[in-house]
Amino acid sequence: NINGNLVTHVIYAFVNYDKSGNLILYDSWADTGYSNPNATTSYGGNFSELQNLKKQYFLIKLYFIFWIE
């Protein structure tokens, strides 16, 4: 557990996008699939955790790294 007041940036890797600009998840189970008992969204996974973190510590900057194959 890390004190959210000590965090300024979170970098989330890896996601991708298609030729139309749509987001493609490399690991959909980890990103949105696993059950999160604290989820306040219709999805779970790490994206839900990040949203909860951002709500609690609104000054944290979230960055997503895109990987192009």
Short mmCIF file of N, CA, C and O in Angstrom, two decimals:
data_model
loop_
_atom_site.label_atom_id
_atom_site.label_comp_id
_atom_site.label_asym_id
_atom_site.label_seq_id
_atom_site.Cartn_x
_atom_site.Cartn_y
_atom_site.Cartn_z
N ASN A 1 0.84 -1.19 0.00
CA ASN A 1 0.00 0.00 0.00
C ASN A 1 0.87 1.24 0.00
O ASN A 1 1.76 1.39 0.82
N ILE A 2 0.58 2.11 -0.91
CA ILE A 2 1.33 3.36 -1.05
C ILE A 2 0.39 4.52 -0.72
O ILE A 2 -0.74 4.56 -1.18
N ASN A 3 0.87 5.47 0.05
CA ASN A 3 0.11 6.66 0.39
C ASN A 3 -0.11 7.48 -0.88
O ASN A 3 0.84 7.95 -1.50
N GLY A 4 -1.37 7.63 -1.29
CA GLY A 4 -1.71 8.36 -2.50
C GLY A 4 -1.28 9.81 -2.48
O GLY A 4 -1.10 10.42 -3.53
N ASN A 5 -1.09 10.38 -1.31
CA ASN A 5 -0.62 11.76 -1.22
C ASN A 5 0.83 11.91 -1.64
O ASN A 5 1.29 13.02 -1.89
N LEU A 6 1.56 10.79 -1.73
CA LEU A 6 2.95 10.82 -2.12
C LEU A 6 3.14 10.52 -3.61
O LEU A 6 4.26 10.57 -4.11
N VAL A 7 2.05 10.24 -4.32
CA VAL A 7 2.11 9.89 -5.73
C VAL A 7 1.71 11.09 -6.58
O VAL A 7 0.71 11.74 -6.31
N THR A 8 2.49 11.37 -7.63
CA THR A 8 2.14 12.48 -8.52
C THR A 8 1.71 11.98 -9.89
O THR A 8 0.89 12.60 -10.54
N HIS A 9 2.28 10.85 -10.35
CA HIS A 9 1.99 10.33 -11.68
C HIS A 9 1.86 8.81 -11.62
O HIS A 9 2.58 8.15 -10.88
N VAL A 10 0.95 8.27 -12.43
CA VAL A 10 0.82 6.83 -12.61
C VAL A 10 0.91 6.57 -14.11
O VAL A 10 0.20 7.19 -14.90
N ILE A 11 1.82 5.68 -14.50
CA ILE A 11 1.98 5.32 -15.90
C ILE A 11 1.47 3.90 -16.07
O ILE A 11 1.94 2.98 -15.39
N TYR A 12 0.50 3.72 -16.96
CA TYR A 12 -0.10 2.42 -17.22
C TYR A 12 0.31 1.94 -18.60
O TYR A 12 0.07 2.61 -19.59
N ALA A 13 0.96 0.80 -18.63
CA ALA A 13 1.40 0.22 -19.90
C ALA A 13 0.98 -1.24 -19.91
O ALA A 13 0.99 -1.89 -18.88
N PHE A 14 0.55 -1.76 -20.92
CA PHE A 14 0.53 -1.32 -22.30
C PHE A 14 -0.88 -1.42 -22.84
O PHE A 14 -1.60 -2.35 -22.51
N VAL A 15 -1.23 -0.51 -23.68
CA VAL A 15 -2.47 -0.56 -24.45
C VAL A 15 -2.10 -0.26 -25.90
O VAL A 15 -0.99 0.15 -26.20
N ASN A 16 -3.01 -0.49 -26.79
CA ASN A 16 -2.75 -0.27 -28.21
C ASN A 16 -3.97 0.40 -28.81
O ASN A 16 -4.98 0.57 -28.14
N TYR A 17 -3.89 0.77 -30.05
CA TYR A 17 -5.03 1.31 -30.77
C TYR A 17 -5.01 0.80 -32.19
O TYR A 17 -3.95 0.48 -32.74
N ASP A 18 -6.19 0.72 -32.80
CA ASP A 18 -6.28 0.24 -34.17
C ASP A 18 -6.23 1.41 -35.15
O ASP A 18 -6.09 2.57 -34.75
N LYS A 19 -6.37 1.12 -36.43
CA LYS A 19 -6.27 2.16 -37.47
C LYS A 19 -7.37 3.20 -37.37
O LYS A 19 -7.22 4.31 -37.86
N SER A 20 -8.47 2.85 -36.71
CA SER A 20 -9.58 3.80 -36.53
C SER A 20 -9.42 4.63 -35.26
O SER A 20 -10.23 5.48 -34.97
N GLY A 21 -8.37 4.35 -34.48
CA GLY A 21 -8.14 5.09 -33.24
C GLY A 21 -8.81 4.49 -32.02
O GLY A 21 -8.81 5.10 -30.96
N ASN A 22 -9.38 3.29 -32.15
CA ASN A 22 -10.04 2.63 -31.02
C ASN A 22 -9.00 1.97 -30.13
O ASN A 22 -8.04 1.38 -30.61
N LEU A 23 -9.22 2.05 -28.83
CA LEU A 23 -8.34 1.45 -27.85
C LEU A 23 -8.44 -0.07 -27.89
O LEU A 23 -9.54 -0.62 -27.95
N ILE A 24 -7.30 -0.74 -27.89
CA ILE A 24 -7.24 -2.20 -27.84
C ILE A 24 -6.48 -2.59 -26.58
O ILE A 24 -5.37 -2.09 -26.35
N LEU A 25 -7.05 -3.46 -25.79
CA LEU A 25 -6.41 -3.89 -24.55
C LEU A 25 -5.56 -5.13 -24.82
O LEU A 25 -6.00 -6.06 -25.48
N TYR A 26 -4.34 -5.14 -24.30
CA TYR A 26 -3.50 -6.32 -24.43
C TYR A 26 -3.96 -7.44 -23.52
O TYR A 26 -3.92 -8.60 -23.87
N ASP A 27 -4.36 -7.09 -22.32
CA ASP A 27 -4.81 -8.09 -21.35
C ASP A 27 -6.15 -7.62 -20.79
O ASP A 27 -6.21 -6.97 -19.76
N SER A 28 -7.22 -7.95 -21.49
CA SER A 28 -8.54 -7.43 -21.10
C SER A 28 -8.96 -7.92 -19.72
O SER A 28 -9.68 -7.23 -19.02
N TRP A 29 -8.51 -9.11 -19.31
CA TRP A 29 -8.87 -9.59 -17.97
C TRP A 29 -8.26 -8.69 -16.91
O TRP A 29 -8.93 -8.26 -15.98
N ALA A 30 -6.98 -8.35 -17.04
CA ALA A 30 -6.32 -7.49 -16.06
C ALA A 30 -6.82 -6.06 -16.14
O ALA A 30 -6.98 -5.39 -15.12
N ASP A 31 -7.08 -5.58 -17.36
CA ASP A 31 -7.48 -4.19 -17.54
C ASP A 31 -8.89 -3.91 -17.05
O ASP A 31 -9.14 -2.90 -16.38
N THR A 32 -9.83 -4.77 -17.39
CA THR A 32 -11.24 -4.49 -17.05
C THR A 32 -12.01 -5.71 -16.56
O THR A 32 -13.16 -5.58 -16.17
N GLY A 33 -11.41 -6.88 -16.57
CA GLY A 33 -12.18 -8.10 -16.36
C GLY A 33 -12.31 -8.64 -14.95
O GLY A 33 -13.37 -9.10 -14.56
N TYR A 34 -11.26 -8.58 -14.16
CA TYR A 34 -11.35 -9.23 -12.86
C TYR A 34 -12.26 -8.45 -11.92
O TYR A 34 -12.44 -7.26 -12.04
N SER A 35 -12.85 -9.19 -11.01
CA SER A 35 -13.82 -8.60 -10.08
C SER A 35 -13.12 -7.72 -9.07
O SER A 35 -12.14 -8.12 -8.45
N ASN A 36 -13.62 -6.52 -8.92
CA ASN A 36 -13.08 -5.56 -7.96
C ASN A 36 -14.20 -5.21 -6.98
O ASN A 36 -15.15 -4.53 -7.36
N PRO A 37 -14.09 -5.64 -5.73
CA PRO A 37 -15.17 -5.37 -4.77
C PRO A 37 -15.38 -3.88 -4.50
O PRO A 37 -16.44 -3.48 -4.05
N ASN A 38 -14.39 -3.05 -4.79
CA ASN A 38 -14.50 -1.61 -4.56
C ASN A 38 -14.91 -0.85 -5.82
O ASN A 38 -14.90 0.37 -5.83
N ALA A 39 -15.25 -1.58 -6.88
CA ALA A 39 -15.56 -0.94 -8.16
C ALA A 39 -16.79 -0.05 -8.06
O ALA A 39 -17.79 -0.41 -7.46
N THR A 40 -16.67 1.12 -8.64
CA THR A 40 -17.80 2.05 -8.71
C THR A 40 -18.22 2.20 -10.17
O THR A 40 -18.93 3.13 -10.52
N THR A 41 -17.75 1.29 -11.01
CA THR A 41 -18.04 1.32 -12.44
C THR A 41 -18.68 0.01 -12.85
O THR A 41 -18.76 -0.93 -12.06
N SER A 42 -19.10 -0.08 -14.09
CA SER A 42 -19.68 -1.32 -14.59
C SER A 42 -18.61 -2.33 -14.98
O SER A 42 -18.91 -3.45 -15.34
N TYR A 43 -17.36 -1.93 -14.93
CA TYR A 43 -16.24 -2.82 -15.24
C TYR A 43 -15.34 -2.93 -14.01
O TYR A 43 -15.45 -2.15 -13.07
N GLY A 44 -14.48 -3.90 -14.02
CA GLY A 44 -13.56 -4.09 -12.90
C GLY A 44 -12.13 -3.88 -13.36
O GLY A 44 -11.86 -3.04 -14.19
N GLY A 45 -11.25 -4.68 -12.84
CA GLY A 45 -9.86 -4.66 -13.26
C GLY A 45 -9.09 -3.42 -12.86
O GLY A 45 -9.52 -2.61 -12.02
N ASN A 46 -7.94 -3.29 -13.47
CA ASN A 46 -7.04 -2.18 -13.16
C ASN A 46 -7.63 -0.82 -13.51
O ASN A 46 -7.36 0.16 -12.82
N PHE A 47 -8.43 -0.75 -14.58
CA PHE A 47 -9.03 0.53 -14.95
C PHE A 47 -9.96 1.03 -13.84
O PHE A 47 -10.02 2.23 -13.56
N SER A 48 -10.68 0.12 -13.22
CA SER A 48 -11.55 0.50 -12.11
C SER A 48 -10.72 0.99 -10.92
O SER A 48 -11.06 1.98 -10.28
N GLU A 49 -9.62 0.28 -10.65
CA GLU A 49 -8.72 0.68 -9.56
C GLU A 49 -8.15 2.08 -9.82
O GLU A 49 -8.07 2.91 -8.91
N LEU A 50 -7.76 2.33 -11.07
CA LEU A 50 -7.21 3.65 -11.41
C LEU A 50 -8.26 4.75 -11.26
O LEU A 50 -7.95 5.85 -10.78
N GLN A 51 -9.49 4.45 -11.64
CA GLN A 51 -10.54 5.44 -11.50
C GLN A 51 -10.80 5.76 -10.03
O GLN A 51 -10.96 6.92 -9.66
N ASN A 52 -10.81 4.74 -9.19
CA ASN A 52 -10.99 4.97 -7.75
C ASN A 52 -9.84 5.78 -7.17
O ASN A 52 -10.05 6.68 -6.35
N LEU A 53 -8.61 5.48 -7.61
CA LEU A 53 -7.44 6.22 -7.15
C LEU A 53 -7.55 7.68 -7.55
O LEU A 53 -7.31 8.58 -6.75
N LYS A 54 -7.95 7.94 -8.80
CA LYS A 54 -8.06 9.31 -9.30
C LYS A 54 -9.16 10.09 -8.57
O LYS A 54 -9.00 11.28 -8.30
N LYS A 55 -10.25 9.41 -8.22
CA LYS A 55 -11.32 10.09 -7.47
C LYS A 55 -10.85 10.49 -6.08
O LYS A 55 -11.20 11.56 -5.59
N GLN A 56 -10.07 9.62 -5.45
CA GLN A 56 -9.62 9.90 -4.09
C GLN A 56 -8.47 10.91 -4.08
O GLN A 56 -8.39 11.75 -3.19
N TYR A 57 -7.58 10.82 -5.05
CA TYR A 57 -6.41 11.72 -5.12
C TYR A 57 -6.44 12.40 -6.49
O TYR A 57 -5.74 12.03 -7.42
N PHE A 58 -7.27 13.42 -6.61
CA PHE A 58 -7.57 14.03 -7.90
C PHE A 58 -6.38 14.74 -8.55
O PHE A 58 -6.42 15.04 -9.73
N LEU A 59 -5.30 14.99 -7.82
CA LEU A 59 -4.14 15.66 -8.41
C LEU A 59 -3.22 14.68 -9.13
O LEU A 59 -2.33 15.10 -9.87
N ILE A 60 -3.41 13.38 -8.95
CA ILE A 60 -2.58 12.39 -9.62
C ILE A 60 -2.83 12.46 -11.13
O ILE A 60 -3.96 12.55 -11.58
N LYS A 61 -1.76 12.43 -11.89
CA LYS A 61 -1.84 12.42 -13.35
C LYS A 61 -1.75 10.97 -13.83
O LYS A 61 -0.87 10.23 -13.41
N LEU A 62 -2.67 10.56 -14.70
CA LEU A 62 -2.67 9.21 -15.26
C LEU A 62 -2.18 9.27 -16.70
O LEU A 62 -2.65 10.08 -17.49
N TYR A 63 -1.24 8.41 -17.04
CA TYR A 63 -0.70 8.33 -18.39
C TYR A 63 -0.83 6.90 -18.89
O TYR A 63 -0.63 5.95 -18.14
N PHE A 64 -1.15 6.75 -20.16
CA PHE A 64 -1.26 5.44 -20.79
C PHE A 64 -0.22 5.36 -21.90
O PHE A 64 -0.15 6.24 -22.75
N ILE A 65 0.58 4.31 -21.86
CA ILE A 65 1.62 4.09 -22.85
C ILE A 65 1.04 3.23 -23.96
O ILE A 65 0.50 2.16 -23.70
N PHE A 66 1.15 3.68 -25.19
CA PHE A 66 0.65 2.93 -26.34
C PHE A 66 1.81 2.17 -26.97
O PHE A 66 2.90 2.70 -27.16
N TRP A 67 1.55 0.93 -27.28
CA TRP A 67 2.51 0.07 -27.91
C TRP A 67 2.05 -0.22 -29.32
O TRP A 67 0.95 -0.70 -29.53
N ILE A 68 2.87 0.04 -30.30
CA ILE A 68 2.50 -0.16 -31.70
C ILE A 68 3.28 -1.35 -32.24
O ILE A 68 4.51 -1.40 -32.14
N GLU A 69 2.55 -2.31 -32.79
CA GLU A 69 3.21 -3.48 -33.37
C GLU A 69 3.34 -3.33 -34.87
O GLU A 69 2.58 -2.73 -35.52
#
